[in-house]
Amino acid sequence: MRVAITGGAGFIGGNLARELLSRPEVSRVSVVDDLSTGGKANLEGLDVEFHEGTVLDPGLLDEAFTGADAVVHLAALPSVPRSVRDPLGSHHANATGTLQVLEAARRAGGPHVVAASSSSVYGANPVLPKHEGLRTAPLSPYAVSKQATESYLVAYHHCYGLRVLPFRFFNVFGPLQPAGHAYAAVIPAFVDAAVAGRPVVLHGDGSQTRDFTYVGTVCRVLADAVLRGVAHPEPVNLAFGTRTSLRELLGELESLVGAPIAVERTGPRAGDVPHSQADNSRLRSLFPDVEPVPLREGLARTVEWFREGVQG
Ligand SMILES: NC(=O)c1ccc[n+]([C@@H]2O[C@H](COP(=O)([O-])OP(=O)(O)OC[C@H]3O[C@@H](n4cnc5c(N)ncnc54)[C@H](O)[C@@H]3O)[C@@H](O)[C@H]2O)c1
């Protein structure tokens, strides 16, 4: 089986390429990535066919999708605050980029298309846990662009019969996720600071909650989806229904690094949602065998990865 990954040089994409190449059924992995937030180092040592450039380039997509049985579309500018600063940039990469990927999939003869949407589409809707039947209420340009991503997949299924699987990722974390830049996600930012003995920066009072999912679990589900050809005409939450506050996260981290962590408090960020927790009945019905890596174990692997980086 041949699989193309857009955004394959990113955090989730690099982990997914590794997971797919470990499966005997997969004979080729091609990657399209413009290296805007990802890096070739994430694919180091992996036998992938690399196409450097943007998903907005139809010719490049045609090259990368030739002969592909499945496309996993992860390419996007993945940050809420980045989209607040540059809404058009997020729209081009995430919404128009998805449309280009779907058009290229049609030209390539209709491979199975699995794509990453986001829990941020639930936005202002306060109901917990979030089930896919809830009204979506995006609060940021990023969330709007992800709503477009999943809606285009659904529309391409209905209009052109494309086999699609739009996933809503929640907060994914683990090795390869970068810290130390303005748009870093909370776990790498906390782990990086904690391992280096610096204070962590906490936006708001730490009571906000998230359904954290270890990247290895996400990649196992993605690989299983691709290998079994799992399609669904509506979005599917990819998370496991846990609800951890940032204060609880800091507590877990303190016990893992074995030292107290100093906290610098700052104001809440525009576009952030207060609470997030998935209902995963739809995921469970499609992937009954998946067992998530528990938060503590995933955090321990993440701490280990950051420590290796610090040591050189
Ligand atoms: N990490 C999370 O918690 C999370 C949560 C919800 C959704 N997602 C989604 O999952 C996907 C992967 O996210 P990630 O966390 O691995 O982020 P990432 O930034 O590490 O990966 C995105 C990759 O896409 C590439 N890219 C960006 N714009 C591109 C373009 N125009 N053309 C080609 N490549 C482009 C980047 O260089 C990068 O390698 C994204 O679609 C993101 O929106 C992630």
Short mmCIF file of C-alpha atoms and ligand atoms in Angstrom, two decimals:
data_model
loop_
_atom_site.label_atom_id
_atom_site.label_comp_id
_atom_site.label_asym_id
_atom_site.label_seq_id
_atom_site.Cartn_x
_atom_site.Cartn_y
_atom_site.Cartn_z
CA MET A 1 0.00 0.00 0.00
CA ARG A 2 1.20 3.52 -0.85
CA VAL A 3 0.40 6.44 1.43
CA ALA A 4 0.94 10.17 0.93
CA ILE A 5 1.16 12.46 3.97
CA THR A 6 0.75 16.22 3.61
CA GLY A 7 2.48 18.03 6.45
CA GLY A 8 4.53 14.87 6.93
CA ALA A 9 7.58 16.76 8.20
CA GLY A 10 5.58 18.11 11.14
CA PHE A 11 5.12 16.81 14.66
CA ILE A 12 2.23 14.41 14.02
CA GLY A 13 3.35 13.76 10.41
CA GLY A 14 6.87 12.67 11.42
CA ASN A 15 5.46 10.29 14.03
CA LEU A 16 2.93 8.97 11.50
CA ALA A 17 5.57 8.36 8.80
CA ARG A 18 7.54 6.29 11.34
CA GLU A 19 4.42 4.33 12.36
CA LEU A 20 3.38 3.63 8.74
CA LEU A 21 6.86 2.52 7.69
CA SER A 22 6.85 0.01 10.56
CA ARG A 23 3.83 -1.71 8.98
CA PRO A 24 4.64 -4.49 6.48
CA GLU A 25 1.59 -3.60 4.34
CA VAL A 26 3.04 -0.13 3.56
CA SER A 27 5.43 -0.12 0.60
CA ARG A 28 5.88 3.64 0.09
CA VAL A 29 5.32 6.84 2.04
CA SER A 30 5.48 10.14 0.18
CA VAL A 31 5.49 13.45 2.02
CA VAL A 32 4.50 16.94 0.87
CA ASP A 33 5.67 19.69 3.18
CA ASP A 34 6.76 23.30 2.76
CA LEU A 35 8.76 23.16 6.02
CA SER A 36 6.98 26.28 7.30
CA THR A 37 6.48 24.84 10.79
CA GLY A 38 7.92 21.33 10.33
CA GLY A 39 11.49 20.23 9.61
CA LYS A 40 13.35 17.50 7.71
CA ALA A 41 14.91 16.40 11.01
CA ASN A 42 11.51 14.92 11.94
CA LEU A 43 11.95 12.40 9.10
CA GLU A 44 15.59 11.60 9.81
CA GLY A 45 16.49 7.99 9.04
CA LEU A 46 13.13 7.28 7.37
CA ASP A 47 12.83 6.05 3.79
CA VAL A 48 10.22 8.56 2.57
CA GLU A 49 9.81 10.20 -0.83
CA PHE A 50 10.03 13.91 0.03
CA HIS A 51 8.28 16.61 -2.05
CA GLU A 52 9.24 20.01 -0.72
CA GLY A 53 6.65 22.70 -1.36
CA THR A 54 3.17 23.87 -0.59
CA VAL A 55 -0.16 22.04 -0.82
CA LEU A 56 -1.29 25.13 -2.73
CA ASP A 57 0.79 23.84 -5.69
CA PRO A 58 -1.39 21.41 -7.73
CA GLY A 59 1.58 20.08 -9.77
CA LEU A 60 3.48 19.11 -6.63
CA LEU A 61 0.42 17.35 -5.21
CA ASP A 62 -0.02 15.43 -8.48
CA GLU A 63 3.58 14.16 -8.22
CA ALA A 64 3.20 13.15 -4.58
CA PHE A 65 -0.23 11.50 -4.97
CA THR A 66 0.66 9.40 -8.05
CA GLY A 67 -0.22 5.79 -7.25
CA ALA A 68 -1.30 6.62 -3.68
CA ASP A 69 -3.96 4.39 -2.13
CA ALA A 70 -4.47 6.82 0.74
CA VAL A 71 -3.71 10.43 1.60
CA VAL A 72 -3.39 11.65 5.19
CA HIS A 73 -3.83 15.41 5.06
CA LEU A 74 -2.10 17.05 8.03
CA ALA A 75 -0.58 20.14 6.39
CA ALA A 76 -1.79 23.30 8.09
CA LEU A 77 -0.65 26.31 10.06
CA PRO A 78 -1.74 24.79 13.34
CA SER A 79 -2.00 27.56 15.89
CA VAL A 80 -4.89 29.65 17.26
CA PRO A 81 -2.74 32.72 18.17
CA ARG A 82 -0.95 32.59 14.80
CA SER A 83 -4.34 32.69 13.06
CA VAL A 84 -5.43 35.65 15.20
CA ARG A 85 -2.35 37.54 13.96
CA ASP A 86 -2.56 36.35 10.35
CA PRO A 87 -6.06 35.09 9.49
CA LEU A 88 -5.49 35.09 5.73
CA GLY A 89 -2.29 33.03 6.05
CA SER A 90 -4.21 30.39 8.05
CA HIS A 91 -7.08 30.44 5.60
CA HIS A 92 -4.82 29.92 2.57
CA ALA A 93 -2.83 27.05 4.09
CA ASN A 94 -5.69 25.33 5.92
CA ALA A 95 -8.90 25.94 3.95
CA THR A 96 -7.67 26.56 0.39
CA GLY A 97 -4.91 23.98 1.00
CA THR A 98 -7.52 21.34 1.83
CA LEU A 99 -9.48 22.16 -1.30
CA GLN A 100 -6.32 21.73 -3.39
CA VAL A 101 -5.60 18.40 -1.70
CA LEU A 102 -9.12 17.15 -2.43
CA GLU A 103 -8.93 18.26 -6.06
CA ALA A 104 -5.58 16.49 -6.42
CA ALA A 105 -7.11 13.37 -4.84
CA ARG A 106 -9.85 13.44 -7.49
CA ARG A 107 -7.27 13.78 -10.25
CA ALA A 108 -5.30 10.89 -8.73
CA GLY A 109 -8.28 8.56 -9.09
CA GLY A 110 -9.82 8.95 -5.65
CA PRO A 111 -7.52 7.62 -2.92
CA HIS A 112 -8.98 7.34 0.58
CA VAL A 113 -8.54 10.76 2.26
CA VAL A 114 -8.05 11.04 6.03
CA ALA A 115 -7.65 14.59 7.37
CA ALA A 116 -7.03 16.55 10.55
CA SER A 117 -9.71 18.89 11.80
CA SER A 118 -9.69 20.14 15.36
CA SER A 119 -11.70 20.23 18.59
CA SER A 120 -11.45 24.02 18.28
CA VAL A 121 -14.50 23.88 15.97
CA TYR A 122 -16.67 23.37 19.11
CA GLY A 123 -15.40 26.77 20.29
CA ALA A 124 -18.05 28.70 22.21
CA ASN A 125 -20.39 25.73 22.61
CA PRO A 126 -20.15 25.03 26.38
CA VAL A 127 -21.64 21.51 26.37
CA LEU A 128 -19.31 18.80 27.72
CA PRO A 129 -18.31 16.25 26.65
CA LYS A 130 -18.16 17.35 23.03
CA HIS A 131 -20.02 14.96 20.76
CA GLU A 132 -20.00 15.33 17.00
CA GLY A 133 -23.72 16.17 16.85
CA LEU A 134 -23.18 19.43 18.77
CA ARG A 135 -23.47 22.79 17.05
CA THR A 136 -20.01 24.06 16.17
CA ALA A 137 -19.09 27.62 17.16
CA PRO A 138 -15.52 28.51 16.10
CA LEU A 139 -13.88 31.30 18.12
CA SER A 140 -10.77 31.89 16.03
CA PRO A 141 -9.77 32.09 12.36
CA TYR A 142 -7.87 28.80 12.91
CA ALA A 143 -11.07 27.08 14.08
CA VAL A 144 -12.97 28.45 11.08
CA SER A 145 -10.29 27.10 8.75
CA LYS A 146 -10.55 23.66 10.39
CA GLN A 147 -14.32 23.76 10.07
CA ALA A 148 -13.73 24.38 6.36
CA THR A 149 -11.29 21.44 6.24
CA GLU A 150 -13.77 18.92 7.59
CA SER A 151 -16.72 20.41 5.69
CA TYR A 152 -14.86 20.13 2.39
CA LEU A 153 -14.16 16.46 3.09
CA VAL A 154 -17.83 15.81 3.81
CA ALA A 155 -18.87 17.74 0.67
CA TYR A 156 -16.39 15.82 -1.52
CA HIS A 157 -17.82 12.57 -0.22
CA HIS A 158 -21.34 13.66 -1.14
CA CYS A 159 -20.54 15.33 -4.47
CA TYR A 160 -17.81 13.06 -5.86
CA GLY A 161 -18.09 9.84 -3.84
CA LEU A 162 -14.59 10.28 -2.33
CA ARG A 163 -13.96 7.96 0.63
CA VAL A 164 -13.13 10.33 3.49
CA LEU A 165 -12.44 10.34 7.21
CA PRO A 166 -12.38 13.79 8.87
CA PHE A 167 -10.90 13.51 12.36
CA ARG A 168 -11.21 16.16 15.05
CA PHE A 169 -7.92 15.99 16.95
CA PHE A 170 -7.97 17.35 20.50
CA ASN A 171 -4.69 18.31 22.25
CA VAL A 172 -2.05 16.00 20.83
CA PHE A 173 1.35 15.86 22.54
CA GLY A 174 4.57 13.84 22.54
CA PRO A 175 8.04 13.57 20.99
CA LEU A 176 8.86 15.84 17.99
CA GLN A 177 6.47 18.56 19.19
CA PRO A 178 8.50 21.76 19.32
CA ALA A 179 8.73 24.25 22.18
CA GLY A 180 10.57 27.53 22.36
CA HIS A 181 8.58 29.46 19.75
CA ALA A 182 5.74 31.94 20.15
CA TYR A 183 3.06 29.44 19.09
CA ALA A 184 4.19 26.40 21.09
CA ALA A 185 1.46 24.13 22.44
CA VAL A 186 1.09 23.91 26.21
CA ILE A 187 2.70 20.51 26.93
CA PRO A 188 5.96 21.05 25.02
CA ALA A 189 6.19 24.58 26.43
CA PHE A 190 5.75 23.27 30.01
CA VAL A 191 8.02 20.24 29.59
CA ASP A 192 10.78 22.24 27.91
CA ALA A 193 10.77 24.83 30.71
CA ALA A 194 10.51 22.21 33.48
CA VAL A 195 13.41 20.13 32.11
CA ALA A 196 15.57 23.26 31.77
CA GLY A 197 14.63 24.45 35.30
CA ARG A 198 12.92 27.62 34.02
CA PRO A 199 9.51 28.89 35.18
CA VAL A 200 6.55 27.87 33.01
CA VAL A 201 4.30 30.58 31.59
CA LEU A 202 0.65 29.95 32.47
CA HIS A 203 -2.06 31.81 30.54
CA GLY A 204 -5.06 32.39 32.82
CA ASP A 205 -5.50 30.68 36.21
CA GLY A 206 -4.74 27.11 35.13
CA SER A 207 -8.32 25.91 35.61
CA GLN A 208 -8.82 25.44 31.85
CA THR A 209 -9.10 21.75 30.96
CA ARG A 210 -8.01 19.72 27.94
CA ASP A 211 -8.42 16.17 26.63
CA PHE A 212 -4.74 15.42 26.00
CA THR A 213 -3.95 12.59 23.56
CA TYR A 214 -0.53 11.02 23.17
CA VAL A 215 0.79 11.23 19.61
CA GLY A 216 1.56 7.49 19.48
CA THR A 217 -2.13 6.78 20.08
CA VAL A 218 -3.19 9.25 17.36
CA CYS A 219 -0.77 7.68 14.88
CA ARG A 220 -1.94 4.15 15.65
CA VAL A 221 -5.52 5.23 14.90
CA LEU A 222 -4.43 7.01 11.70
CA ALA A 223 -2.44 3.98 10.52
CA ASP A 224 -5.32 1.65 11.34
CA ALA A 225 -7.72 3.96 9.45
CA VAL A 226 -5.48 3.90 6.38
CA LEU A 227 -4.77 0.15 6.43
CA ARG A 228 -8.41 -0.84 6.97
CA GLY A 229 -9.76 1.90 4.67
CA VAL A 230 -12.05 3.27 7.40
CA ALA A 231 -14.30 6.01 5.99
CA HIS A 232 -17.01 8.06 7.66
CA PRO A 233 -19.17 10.75 6.07
CA GLU A 234 -19.10 12.97 9.16
CA PRO A 235 -16.36 14.21 11.53
CA VAL A 236 -15.02 11.84 14.20
CA ASN A 237 -13.48 12.99 17.51
CA LEU A 238 -10.01 11.52 18.02
CA ALA A 239 -9.54 11.64 21.81
CA PHE A 240 -10.43 9.52 24.79
CA GLY A 241 -12.67 11.58 27.04
CA THR A 242 -10.14 12.62 29.68
CA ARG A 243 -10.26 16.06 31.25
CA THR A 244 -7.07 17.45 32.78
CA SER A 245 -6.67 21.01 34.05
CA LEU A 246 -3.39 22.82 33.40
CA ARG A 247 -2.82 22.87 37.17
CA GLU A 248 -3.19 19.07 37.31
CA LEU A 249 -0.85 18.81 34.35
CA LEU A 250 1.76 20.84 36.24
CA GLY A 251 1.36 18.54 39.25
CA GLU A 252 2.00 15.43 37.11
CA LEU A 253 4.99 17.11 35.54
CA GLU A 254 6.48 18.10 38.89
CA SER A 255 6.29 14.52 40.07
CA LEU A 256 7.92 13.29 36.82
CA VAL A 257 10.83 15.75 36.81
CA GLY A 258 11.20 15.36 40.58
CA ALA A 259 11.42 19.09 41.33
CA PRO A 260 9.05 21.99 41.97
CA ILE A 261 8.17 24.05 38.90
CA ALA A 262 7.93 27.84 39.19
CA VAL A 263 4.94 29.42 37.45
CA GLU A 264 4.75 32.85 35.78
CA ARG A 265 1.10 33.86 35.42
CA THR A 266 -0.09 35.93 32.49
CA GLY A 267 -3.49 36.87 30.98
CA PRO A 268 -5.74 34.45 29.07
CA ARG A 269 -5.18 34.25 25.27
CA ALA A 270 -7.70 35.48 22.70
CA GLY A 271 -9.48 32.65 20.89
CA ASP A 272 -8.69 29.98 23.52
CA VAL A 273 -11.59 27.83 24.72
CA PRO A 274 -12.00 27.26 28.50
CA HIS A 275 -12.73 23.51 28.49
CA SER A 276 -12.40 20.64 26.09
CA GLN A 277 -13.30 16.98 26.48
CA ALA A 278 -14.33 14.48 23.82
CA ASP A 279 -17.20 12.07 23.66
CA ASN A 280 -15.51 9.22 21.82
CA SER A 281 -18.41 6.84 21.15
CA ARG A 282 -18.08 7.34 17.39
CA LEU A 283 -14.33 6.69 17.51
CA ARG A 284 -14.91 3.58 19.62
CA SER A 285 -17.46 2.23 17.17
CA LEU A 286 -15.01 2.62 14.26
CA PHE A 287 -11.85 1.60 16.17
CA PRO A 288 -13.00 -0.79 18.92
CA ASP A 289 -9.51 -2.16 19.62
CA VAL A 290 -7.59 1.04 20.22
CA GLU A 291 -6.05 1.43 23.68
CA PRO A 292 -4.77 4.95 24.45
CA VAL A 293 -1.40 5.53 26.08
CA PRO A 294 -2.26 7.05 29.52
CA LEU A 295 -1.36 10.72 30.14
CA ARG A 296 1.34 9.97 32.71
CA GLU A 297 3.10 7.45 30.48
CA GLY A 298 2.91 9.79 27.46
CA LEU A 299 4.23 12.66 29.57
CA ALA A 300 7.11 10.50 30.81
CA ARG A 301 8.10 9.68 27.19
CA THR A 302 7.85 13.38 26.31
CA VAL A 303 10.05 14.40 29.26
CA GLU A 304 12.57 11.75 28.17
CA TRP A 305 12.59 13.12 24.60
CA PHE A 306 13.18 16.68 25.80
CA ARG A 307 15.95 15.50 28.15
CA GLU A 308 17.70 13.72 25.26
CA GLY A 309 17.50 16.98 23.28
CA VAL A 310 18.98 18.99 26.15
CA GLN A 311 21.87 16.55 26.50
CA GLY A 312 22.68 16.90 22.85
N1 LIG B 1 -1.11 19.09 17.60
C1 LIG B 1 -2.38 19.20 17.99
O1 LIG B 1 -2.71 19.18 19.17
C2 LIG B 1 -3.48 19.35 16.96
C3 LIG B 1 -4.80 19.52 17.42
C4 LIG B 1 -5.82 19.65 16.49
C5 LIG B 1 -5.54 19.58 15.13
N2 LIG B 1 -4.24 19.44 14.73
C6 LIG B 1 -3.98 19.39 13.29
O2 LIG B 1 -3.10 18.32 13.00
C7 LIG B 1 -2.29 18.63 11.88
C8 LIG B 1 -0.82 18.42 12.21
O3 LIG B 1 -0.47 19.31 13.26
P1 LIG B 1 0.92 19.26 14.01
O4 LIG B 1 0.63 19.49 15.45
O5 LIG B 1 1.71 18.08 13.60
O6 LIG B 1 1.58 20.62 13.49
P2 LIG B 1 2.94 20.87 12.67
O7 LIG B 1 3.05 22.35 12.49
O8 LIG B 1 4.08 20.19 13.33
O9 LIG B 1 2.62 20.15 11.29
C9 LIG B 1 2.06 20.80 10.19
C10 LIG B 1 2.97 20.53 8.99
O10 LIG B 1 2.35 21.13 7.84
C11 LIG B 1 3.36 21.81 7.11
N3 LIG B 1 2.68 22.85 6.35
C12 LIG B 1 2.09 23.98 6.81
N4 LIG B 1 1.57 24.69 5.78
C13 LIG B 1 1.83 23.97 4.67
C14 LIG B 1 1.55 24.16 3.29
N5 LIG B 1 0.88 25.25 2.86
N6 LIG B 1 1.97 23.23 2.41
C15 LIG B 1 2.66 22.12 2.82
N7 LIG B 1 2.95 21.88 4.12
C16 LIG B 1 2.54 22.80 5.02
C17 LIG B 1 4.32 22.33 8.14
O11 LIG B 1 5.60 22.63 7.63
C18 LIG B 1 4.34 21.18 9.14
O12 LIG B 1 5.35 20.25 8.82
C19 LIG B 1 -2.65 20.07 11.50
O13 LIG B 1 -3.60 20.03 10.47
C20 LIG B 1 -3.29 20.63 12.75
O14 LIG B 1 -4.20 21.67 12.46
C21 LIG B 1 -3.21 19.32 15.61
#
